[in-house]
Coordinates of N, CA, C and O in Angstrom, one line a residue:
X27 N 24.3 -3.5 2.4 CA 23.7 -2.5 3.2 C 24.2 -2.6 4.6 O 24.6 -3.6 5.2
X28 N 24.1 -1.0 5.0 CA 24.9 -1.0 6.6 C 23.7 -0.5 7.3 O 22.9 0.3 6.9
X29 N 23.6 -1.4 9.0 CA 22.7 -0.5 9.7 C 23.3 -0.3 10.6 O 24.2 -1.1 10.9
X30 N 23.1 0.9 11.6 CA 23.7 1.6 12.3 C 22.3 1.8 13.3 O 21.4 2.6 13.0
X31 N 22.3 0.9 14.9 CA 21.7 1.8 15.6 C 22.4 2.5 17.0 O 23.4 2.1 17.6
X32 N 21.6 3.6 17.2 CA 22.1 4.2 18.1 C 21.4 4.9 19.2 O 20.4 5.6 18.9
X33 N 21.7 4.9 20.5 CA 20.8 5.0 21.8 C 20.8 6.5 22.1 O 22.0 6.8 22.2
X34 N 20.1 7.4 22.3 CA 20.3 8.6 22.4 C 19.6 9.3 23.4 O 18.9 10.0 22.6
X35 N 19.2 9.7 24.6 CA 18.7 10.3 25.7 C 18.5 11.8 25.2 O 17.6 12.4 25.7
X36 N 19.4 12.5 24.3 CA 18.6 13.7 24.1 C 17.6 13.6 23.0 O 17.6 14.6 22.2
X37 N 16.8 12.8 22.8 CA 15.5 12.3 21.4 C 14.6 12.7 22.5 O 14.9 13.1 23.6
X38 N 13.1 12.7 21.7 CA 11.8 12.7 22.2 C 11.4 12.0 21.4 O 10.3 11.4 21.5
X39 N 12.0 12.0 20.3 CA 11.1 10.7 19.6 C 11.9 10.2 18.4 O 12.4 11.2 17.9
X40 N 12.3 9.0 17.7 CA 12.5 8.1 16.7 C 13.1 9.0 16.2 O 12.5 10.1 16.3
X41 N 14.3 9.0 15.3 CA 14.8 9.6 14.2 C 15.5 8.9 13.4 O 16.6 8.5 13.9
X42 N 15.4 8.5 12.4 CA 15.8 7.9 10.8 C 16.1 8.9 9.8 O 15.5 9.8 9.1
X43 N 17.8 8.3 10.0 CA 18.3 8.8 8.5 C 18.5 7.6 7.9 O 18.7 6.5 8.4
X44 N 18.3 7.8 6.3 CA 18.5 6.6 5.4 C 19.8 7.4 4.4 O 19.6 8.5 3.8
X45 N 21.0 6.9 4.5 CA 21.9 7.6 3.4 C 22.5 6.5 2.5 O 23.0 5.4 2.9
X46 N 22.4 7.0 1.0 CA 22.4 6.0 0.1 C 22.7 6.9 -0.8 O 22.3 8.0 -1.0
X47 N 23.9 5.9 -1.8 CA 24.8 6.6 -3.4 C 23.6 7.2 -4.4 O 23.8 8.3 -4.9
X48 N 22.4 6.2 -4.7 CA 21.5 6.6 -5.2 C 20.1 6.2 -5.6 O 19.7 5.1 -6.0
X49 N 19.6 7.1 -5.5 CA 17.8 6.7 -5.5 C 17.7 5.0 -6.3 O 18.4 4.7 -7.3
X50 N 16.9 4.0 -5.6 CA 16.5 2.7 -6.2 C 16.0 2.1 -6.2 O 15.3 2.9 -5.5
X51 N 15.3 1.0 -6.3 CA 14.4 0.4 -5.5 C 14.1 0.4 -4.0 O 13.3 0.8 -3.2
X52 N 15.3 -0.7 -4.2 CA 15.4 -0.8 -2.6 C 15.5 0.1 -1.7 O 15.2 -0.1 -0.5
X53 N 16.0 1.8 -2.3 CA 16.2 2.2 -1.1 C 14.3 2.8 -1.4 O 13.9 3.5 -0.5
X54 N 13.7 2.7 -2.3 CA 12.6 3.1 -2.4 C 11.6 2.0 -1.1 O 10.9 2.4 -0.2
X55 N 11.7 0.9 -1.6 CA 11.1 -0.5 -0.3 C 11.8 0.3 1.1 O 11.2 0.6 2.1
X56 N 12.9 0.4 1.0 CA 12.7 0.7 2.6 C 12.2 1.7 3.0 O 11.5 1.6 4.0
X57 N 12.3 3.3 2.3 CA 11.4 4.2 2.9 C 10.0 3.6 2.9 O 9.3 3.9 3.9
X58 N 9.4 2.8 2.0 CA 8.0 2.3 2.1 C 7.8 1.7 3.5 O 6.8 1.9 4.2
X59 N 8.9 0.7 3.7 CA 8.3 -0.2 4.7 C 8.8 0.9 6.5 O 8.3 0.6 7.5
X60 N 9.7 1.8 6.4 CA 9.3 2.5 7.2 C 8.1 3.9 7.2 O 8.0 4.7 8.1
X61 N 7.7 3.9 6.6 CA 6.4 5.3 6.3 C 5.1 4.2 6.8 O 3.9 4.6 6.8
X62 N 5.5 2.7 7.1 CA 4.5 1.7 6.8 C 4.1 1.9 8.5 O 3.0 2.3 8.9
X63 N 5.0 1.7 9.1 CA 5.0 1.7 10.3 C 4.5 3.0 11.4 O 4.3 3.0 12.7
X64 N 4.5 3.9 10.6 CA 3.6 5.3 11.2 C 2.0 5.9 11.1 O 1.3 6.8 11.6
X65 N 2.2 4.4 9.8 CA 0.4 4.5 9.6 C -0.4 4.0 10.1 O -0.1 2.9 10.4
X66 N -1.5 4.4 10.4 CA -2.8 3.1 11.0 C -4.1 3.8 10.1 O -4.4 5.0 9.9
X67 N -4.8 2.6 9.8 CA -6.1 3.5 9.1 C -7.3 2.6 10.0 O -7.0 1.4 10.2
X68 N -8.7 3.2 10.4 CA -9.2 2.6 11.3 C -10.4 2.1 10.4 O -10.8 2.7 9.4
X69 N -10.8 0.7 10.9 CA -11.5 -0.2 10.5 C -12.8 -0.8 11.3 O -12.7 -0.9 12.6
X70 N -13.8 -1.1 10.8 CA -15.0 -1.6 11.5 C -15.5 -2.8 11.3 O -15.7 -3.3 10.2
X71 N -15.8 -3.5 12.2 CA -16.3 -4.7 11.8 C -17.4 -5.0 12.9 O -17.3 -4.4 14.0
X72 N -18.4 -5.8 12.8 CA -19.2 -6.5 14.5 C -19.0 -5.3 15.3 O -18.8 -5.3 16.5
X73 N -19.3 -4.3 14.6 CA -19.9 -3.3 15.8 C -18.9 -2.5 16.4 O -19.2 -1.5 17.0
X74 N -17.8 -3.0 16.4 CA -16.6 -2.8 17.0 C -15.3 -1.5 15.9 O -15.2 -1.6 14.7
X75 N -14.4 -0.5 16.6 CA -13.6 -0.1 15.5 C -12.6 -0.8 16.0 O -12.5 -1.5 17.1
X76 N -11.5 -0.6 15.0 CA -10.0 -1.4 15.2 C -9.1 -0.4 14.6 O -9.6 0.6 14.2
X77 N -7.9 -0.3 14.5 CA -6.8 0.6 14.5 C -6.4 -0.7 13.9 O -6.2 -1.7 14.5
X78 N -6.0 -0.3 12.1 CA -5.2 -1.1 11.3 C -3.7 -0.7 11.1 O -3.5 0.5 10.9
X79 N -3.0 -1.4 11.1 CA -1.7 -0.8 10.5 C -2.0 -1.4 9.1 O -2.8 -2.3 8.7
X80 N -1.0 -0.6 8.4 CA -1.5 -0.3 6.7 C -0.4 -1.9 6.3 O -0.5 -2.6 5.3
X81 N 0.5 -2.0 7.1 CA 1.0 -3.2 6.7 C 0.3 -4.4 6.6 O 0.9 -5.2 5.8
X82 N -0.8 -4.9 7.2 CA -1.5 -5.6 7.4 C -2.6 -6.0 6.1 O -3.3 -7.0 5.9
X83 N -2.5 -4.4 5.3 CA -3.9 -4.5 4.6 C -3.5 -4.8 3.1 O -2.9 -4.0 2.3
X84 N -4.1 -6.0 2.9 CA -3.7 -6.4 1.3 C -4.3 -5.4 0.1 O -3.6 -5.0 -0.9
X85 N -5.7 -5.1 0.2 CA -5.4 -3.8 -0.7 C -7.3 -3.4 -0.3 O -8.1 -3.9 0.5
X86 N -7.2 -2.1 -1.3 CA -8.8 -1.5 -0.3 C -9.6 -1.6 -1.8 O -9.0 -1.8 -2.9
X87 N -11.0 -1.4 -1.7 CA -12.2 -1.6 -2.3 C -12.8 -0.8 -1.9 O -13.0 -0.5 -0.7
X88 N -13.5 0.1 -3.3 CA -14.9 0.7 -3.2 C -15.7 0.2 -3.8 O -15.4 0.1 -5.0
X89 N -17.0 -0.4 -3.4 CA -18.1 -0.5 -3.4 C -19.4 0.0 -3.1 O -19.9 -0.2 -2.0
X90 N -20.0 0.5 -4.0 CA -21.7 1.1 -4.1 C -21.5 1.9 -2.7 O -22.0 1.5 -1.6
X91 N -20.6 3.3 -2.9 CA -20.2 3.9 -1.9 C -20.0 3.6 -0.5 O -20.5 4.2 0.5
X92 N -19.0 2.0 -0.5 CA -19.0 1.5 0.8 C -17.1 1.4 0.3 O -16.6 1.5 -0.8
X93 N -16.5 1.3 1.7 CA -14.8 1.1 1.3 C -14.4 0.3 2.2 O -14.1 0.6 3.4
X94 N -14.3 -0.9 1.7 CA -13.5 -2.1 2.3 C -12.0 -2.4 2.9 O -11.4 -2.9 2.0
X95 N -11.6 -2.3 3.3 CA -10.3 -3.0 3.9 C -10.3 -4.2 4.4 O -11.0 -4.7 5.3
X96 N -9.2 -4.7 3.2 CA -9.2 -6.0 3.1 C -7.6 -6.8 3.6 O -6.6 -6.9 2.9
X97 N -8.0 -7.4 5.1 CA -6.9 -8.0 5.4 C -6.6 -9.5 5.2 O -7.2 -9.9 4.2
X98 N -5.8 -10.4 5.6 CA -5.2 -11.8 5.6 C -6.2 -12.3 5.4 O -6.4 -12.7 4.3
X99 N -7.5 -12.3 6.7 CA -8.0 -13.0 7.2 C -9.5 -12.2 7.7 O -10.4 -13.0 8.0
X100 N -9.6 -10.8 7.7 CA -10.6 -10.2 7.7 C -11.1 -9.0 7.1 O -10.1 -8.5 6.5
X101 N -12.1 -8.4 7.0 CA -12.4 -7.0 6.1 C -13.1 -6.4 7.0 O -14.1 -6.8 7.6
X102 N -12.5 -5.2 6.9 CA -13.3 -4.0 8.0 C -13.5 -2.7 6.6 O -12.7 -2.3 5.8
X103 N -15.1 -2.4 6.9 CA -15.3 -1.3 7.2 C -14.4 0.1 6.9 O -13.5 0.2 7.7
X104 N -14.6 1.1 5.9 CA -13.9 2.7 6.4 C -15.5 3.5 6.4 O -16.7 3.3 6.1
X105 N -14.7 4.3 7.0 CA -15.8 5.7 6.7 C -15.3 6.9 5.8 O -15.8 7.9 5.6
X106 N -14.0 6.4 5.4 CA -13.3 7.3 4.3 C -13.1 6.7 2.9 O -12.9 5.5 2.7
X107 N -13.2 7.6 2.0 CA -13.6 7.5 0.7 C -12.2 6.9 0.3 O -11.4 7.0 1.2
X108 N -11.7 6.2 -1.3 CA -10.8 6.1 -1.4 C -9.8 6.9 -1.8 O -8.6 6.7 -1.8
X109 N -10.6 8.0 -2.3 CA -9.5 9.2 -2.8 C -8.6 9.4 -1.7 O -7.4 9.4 -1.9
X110 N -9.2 9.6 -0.6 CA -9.0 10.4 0.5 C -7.6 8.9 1.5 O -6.6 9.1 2.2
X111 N -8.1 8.0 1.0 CA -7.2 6.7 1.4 C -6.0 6.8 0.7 O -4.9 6.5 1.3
X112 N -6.1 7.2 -0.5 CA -5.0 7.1 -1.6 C -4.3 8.4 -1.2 O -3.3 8.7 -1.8
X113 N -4.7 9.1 -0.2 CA -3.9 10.8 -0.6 C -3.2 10.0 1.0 O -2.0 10.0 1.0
X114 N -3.6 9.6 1.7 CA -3.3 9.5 2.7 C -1.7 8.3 3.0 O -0.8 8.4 3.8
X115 N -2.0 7.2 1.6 CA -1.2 6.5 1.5 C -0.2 6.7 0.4 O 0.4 5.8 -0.1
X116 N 0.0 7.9 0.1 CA 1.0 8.5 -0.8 C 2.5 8.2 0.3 O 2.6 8.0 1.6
X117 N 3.7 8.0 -0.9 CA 4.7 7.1 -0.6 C 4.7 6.0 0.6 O 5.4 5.9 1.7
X118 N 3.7 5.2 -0.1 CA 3.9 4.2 0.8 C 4.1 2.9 -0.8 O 4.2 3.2 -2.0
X119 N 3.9 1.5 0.0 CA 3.4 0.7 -1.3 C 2.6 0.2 -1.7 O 2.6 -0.9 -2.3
X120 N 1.3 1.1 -1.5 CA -0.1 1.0 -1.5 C -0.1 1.8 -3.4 O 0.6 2.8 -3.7
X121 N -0.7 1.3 -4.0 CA -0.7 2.1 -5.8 C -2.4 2.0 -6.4 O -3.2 1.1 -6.6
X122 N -2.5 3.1 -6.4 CA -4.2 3.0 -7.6 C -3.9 2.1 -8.3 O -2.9 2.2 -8.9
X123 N -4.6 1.0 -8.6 CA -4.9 0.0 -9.4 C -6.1 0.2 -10.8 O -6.0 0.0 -12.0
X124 N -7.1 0.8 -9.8 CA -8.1 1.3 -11.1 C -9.1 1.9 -10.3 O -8.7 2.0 -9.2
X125 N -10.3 2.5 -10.4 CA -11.3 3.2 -10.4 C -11.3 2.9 -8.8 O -11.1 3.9 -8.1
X126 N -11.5 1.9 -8.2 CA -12.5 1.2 -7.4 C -11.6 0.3 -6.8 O -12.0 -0.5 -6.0
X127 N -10.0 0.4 -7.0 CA -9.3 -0.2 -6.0 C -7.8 0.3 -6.1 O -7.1 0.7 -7.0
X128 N -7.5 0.2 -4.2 CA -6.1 0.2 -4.4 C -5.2 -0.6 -3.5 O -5.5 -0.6 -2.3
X129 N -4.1 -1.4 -4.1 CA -3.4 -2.7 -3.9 C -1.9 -2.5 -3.1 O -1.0 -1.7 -3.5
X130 N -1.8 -3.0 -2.4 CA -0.6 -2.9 -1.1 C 0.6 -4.0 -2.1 O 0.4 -5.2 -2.2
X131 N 1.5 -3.5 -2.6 CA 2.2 -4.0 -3.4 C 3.2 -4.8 -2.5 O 4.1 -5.5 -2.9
X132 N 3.0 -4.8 -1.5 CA 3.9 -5.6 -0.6 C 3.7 -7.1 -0.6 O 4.3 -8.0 0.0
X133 N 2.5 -7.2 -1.6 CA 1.8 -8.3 -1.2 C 1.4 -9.2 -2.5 O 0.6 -10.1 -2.6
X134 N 2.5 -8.2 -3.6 CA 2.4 -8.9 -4.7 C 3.0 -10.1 -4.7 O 3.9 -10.3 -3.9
X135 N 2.5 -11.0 -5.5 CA 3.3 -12.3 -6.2 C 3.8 -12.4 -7.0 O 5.0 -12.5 -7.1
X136 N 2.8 -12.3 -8.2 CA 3.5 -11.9 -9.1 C 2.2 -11.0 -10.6 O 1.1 -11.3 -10.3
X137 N 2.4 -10.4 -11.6 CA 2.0 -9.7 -12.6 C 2.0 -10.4 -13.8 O 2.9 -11.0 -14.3
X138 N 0.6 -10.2 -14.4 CA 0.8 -10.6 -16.0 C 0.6 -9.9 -16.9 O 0.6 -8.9 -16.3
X139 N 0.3 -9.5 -18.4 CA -0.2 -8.6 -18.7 C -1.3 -9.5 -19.6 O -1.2 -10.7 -19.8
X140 N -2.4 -8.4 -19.9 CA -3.7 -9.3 -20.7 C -3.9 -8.2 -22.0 O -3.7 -7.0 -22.1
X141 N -4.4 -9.1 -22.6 CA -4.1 -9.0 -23.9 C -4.9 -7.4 -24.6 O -4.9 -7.1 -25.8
X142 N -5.5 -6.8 -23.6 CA -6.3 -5.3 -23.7 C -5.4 -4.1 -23.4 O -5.6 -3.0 -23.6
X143 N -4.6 -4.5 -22.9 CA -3.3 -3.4 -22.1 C -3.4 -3.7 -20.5 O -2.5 -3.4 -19.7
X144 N -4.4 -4.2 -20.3 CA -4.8 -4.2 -18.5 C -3.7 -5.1 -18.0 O -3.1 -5.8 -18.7
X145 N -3.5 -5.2 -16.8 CA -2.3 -6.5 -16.1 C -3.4 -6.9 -15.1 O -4.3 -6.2 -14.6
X146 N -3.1 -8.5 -14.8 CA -3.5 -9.2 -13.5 C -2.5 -9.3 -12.5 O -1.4 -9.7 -12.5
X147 N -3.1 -8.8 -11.5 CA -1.4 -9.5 -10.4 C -2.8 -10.4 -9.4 O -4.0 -10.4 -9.3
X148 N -1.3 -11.1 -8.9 CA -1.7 -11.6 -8.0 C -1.2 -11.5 -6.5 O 0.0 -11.3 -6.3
X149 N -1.8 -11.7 -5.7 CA -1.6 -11.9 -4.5 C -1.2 -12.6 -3.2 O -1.9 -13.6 -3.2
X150 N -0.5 -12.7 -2.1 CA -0.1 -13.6 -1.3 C -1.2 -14.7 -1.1 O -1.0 -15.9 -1.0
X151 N -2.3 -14.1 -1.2 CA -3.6 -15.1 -0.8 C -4.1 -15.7 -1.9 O -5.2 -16.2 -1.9
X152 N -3.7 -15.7 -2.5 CA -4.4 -16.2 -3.7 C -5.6 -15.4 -5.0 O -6.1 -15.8 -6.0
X153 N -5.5 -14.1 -4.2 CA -6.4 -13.2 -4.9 C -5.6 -12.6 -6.2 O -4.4 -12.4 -6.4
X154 N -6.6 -12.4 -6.8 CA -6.2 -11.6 -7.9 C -6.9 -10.4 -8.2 O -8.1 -10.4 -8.0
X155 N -6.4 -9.2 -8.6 CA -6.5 -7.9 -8.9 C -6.7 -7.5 -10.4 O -6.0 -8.2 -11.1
X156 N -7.3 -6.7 -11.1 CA -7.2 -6.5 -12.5 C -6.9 -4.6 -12.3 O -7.5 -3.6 -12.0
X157 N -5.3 -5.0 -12.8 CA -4.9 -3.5 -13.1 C -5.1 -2.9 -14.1 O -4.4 -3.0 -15.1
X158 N -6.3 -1.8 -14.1 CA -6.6 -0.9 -15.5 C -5.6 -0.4 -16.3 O -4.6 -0.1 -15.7
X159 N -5.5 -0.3 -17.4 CA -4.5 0.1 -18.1 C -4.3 1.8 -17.7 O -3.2 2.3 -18.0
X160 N -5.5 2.8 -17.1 CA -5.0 3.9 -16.9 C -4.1 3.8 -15.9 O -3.3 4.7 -15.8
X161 N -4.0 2.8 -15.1 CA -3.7 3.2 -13.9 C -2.0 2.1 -14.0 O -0.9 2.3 -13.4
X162 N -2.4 1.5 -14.7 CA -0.6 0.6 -15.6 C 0.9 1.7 -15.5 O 1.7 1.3 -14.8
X163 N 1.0 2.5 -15.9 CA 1.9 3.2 -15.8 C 2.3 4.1 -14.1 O 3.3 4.9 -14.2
X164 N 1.8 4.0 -13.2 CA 1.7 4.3 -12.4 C 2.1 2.9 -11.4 O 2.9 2.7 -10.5
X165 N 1.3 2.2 -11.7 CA 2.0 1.3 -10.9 C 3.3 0.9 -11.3 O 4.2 1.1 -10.5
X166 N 3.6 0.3 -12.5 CA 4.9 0.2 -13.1 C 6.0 1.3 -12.7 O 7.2 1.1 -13.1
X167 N 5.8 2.5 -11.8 CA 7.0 3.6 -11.4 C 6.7 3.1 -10.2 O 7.7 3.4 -9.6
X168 N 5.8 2.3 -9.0 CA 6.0 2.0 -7.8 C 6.6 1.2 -7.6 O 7.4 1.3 -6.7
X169 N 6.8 -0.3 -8.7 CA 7.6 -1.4 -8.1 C 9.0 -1.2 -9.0 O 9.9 -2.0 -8.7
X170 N 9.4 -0.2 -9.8 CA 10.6 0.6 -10.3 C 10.8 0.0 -11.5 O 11.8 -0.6 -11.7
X171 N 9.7 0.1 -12.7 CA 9.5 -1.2 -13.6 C 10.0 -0.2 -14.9 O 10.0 -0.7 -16.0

């Protein structure tokens, strides 16, 4: 891979081209990890909001109509549903996992499959995820499987 930067005084703002022989993973990871960088989704915790970058967040939770964001080291708070999280994080490497969760694949370790059709992955932290089997074929076209 070649990178090319370049200083430009007629911009007002950032411009990225990506040119590549043909569609791939990788060039799929990098539009991800740049789309990653334009996002922020806001978070609550101690009373307080916070401005997340989506890179940050290992993956989100709904619970008994509550929606978690779940980082390294803390969980904040949404006031948005996860549908509405999932439309929002369309092409990124954020993937529906199942009903009630969705997993920032950036942060996979590694995947197993269980013996119902469902997969386990796991996580940088040690966490583990259970991927529904509706939702199996969908993630398997995010990590280019």
């Amino acid at each position: 891979m070649k990178l090319k930067m370049e200083e430009s005084a007629d911009l007002s703002e950032i411009e990225i081209t990506v040119r590549y022989p043909a569609m791939n993973h990788e060039v799929k990871q990098l539009y991800h990890a740049i789309q990653a960088c334009t996002i922020t989704l806001q978070g609550e915790t101690d009373g307080g909001s916070y401005p997340l970058s989506i890179e940050t967040i290992l993956y989100i939770e709904s619970v008994d109509d509550h929606t978690f964001l779940y980082c390294e080291s803390s969980v904040y708070d949404s006031h948005q549903k996860l549908y509405e999280l999932e439309e929002c994080l369309k092409h990124t490497a954020f993937v529906r996992i199942s009903k009630s969760c969705i997993a920032n694949t950036d942060y996979l370790v590694h995947v197993k499959p269980l013996f119902d059709g469902k997969f386990i992955a796991t996580l940088t932290n040690g966490e583990t995820l259970v991927i529904n089997r509706h939702y199996v074929k969908g993630f398997k076209e995010v990590l280019g499987l």
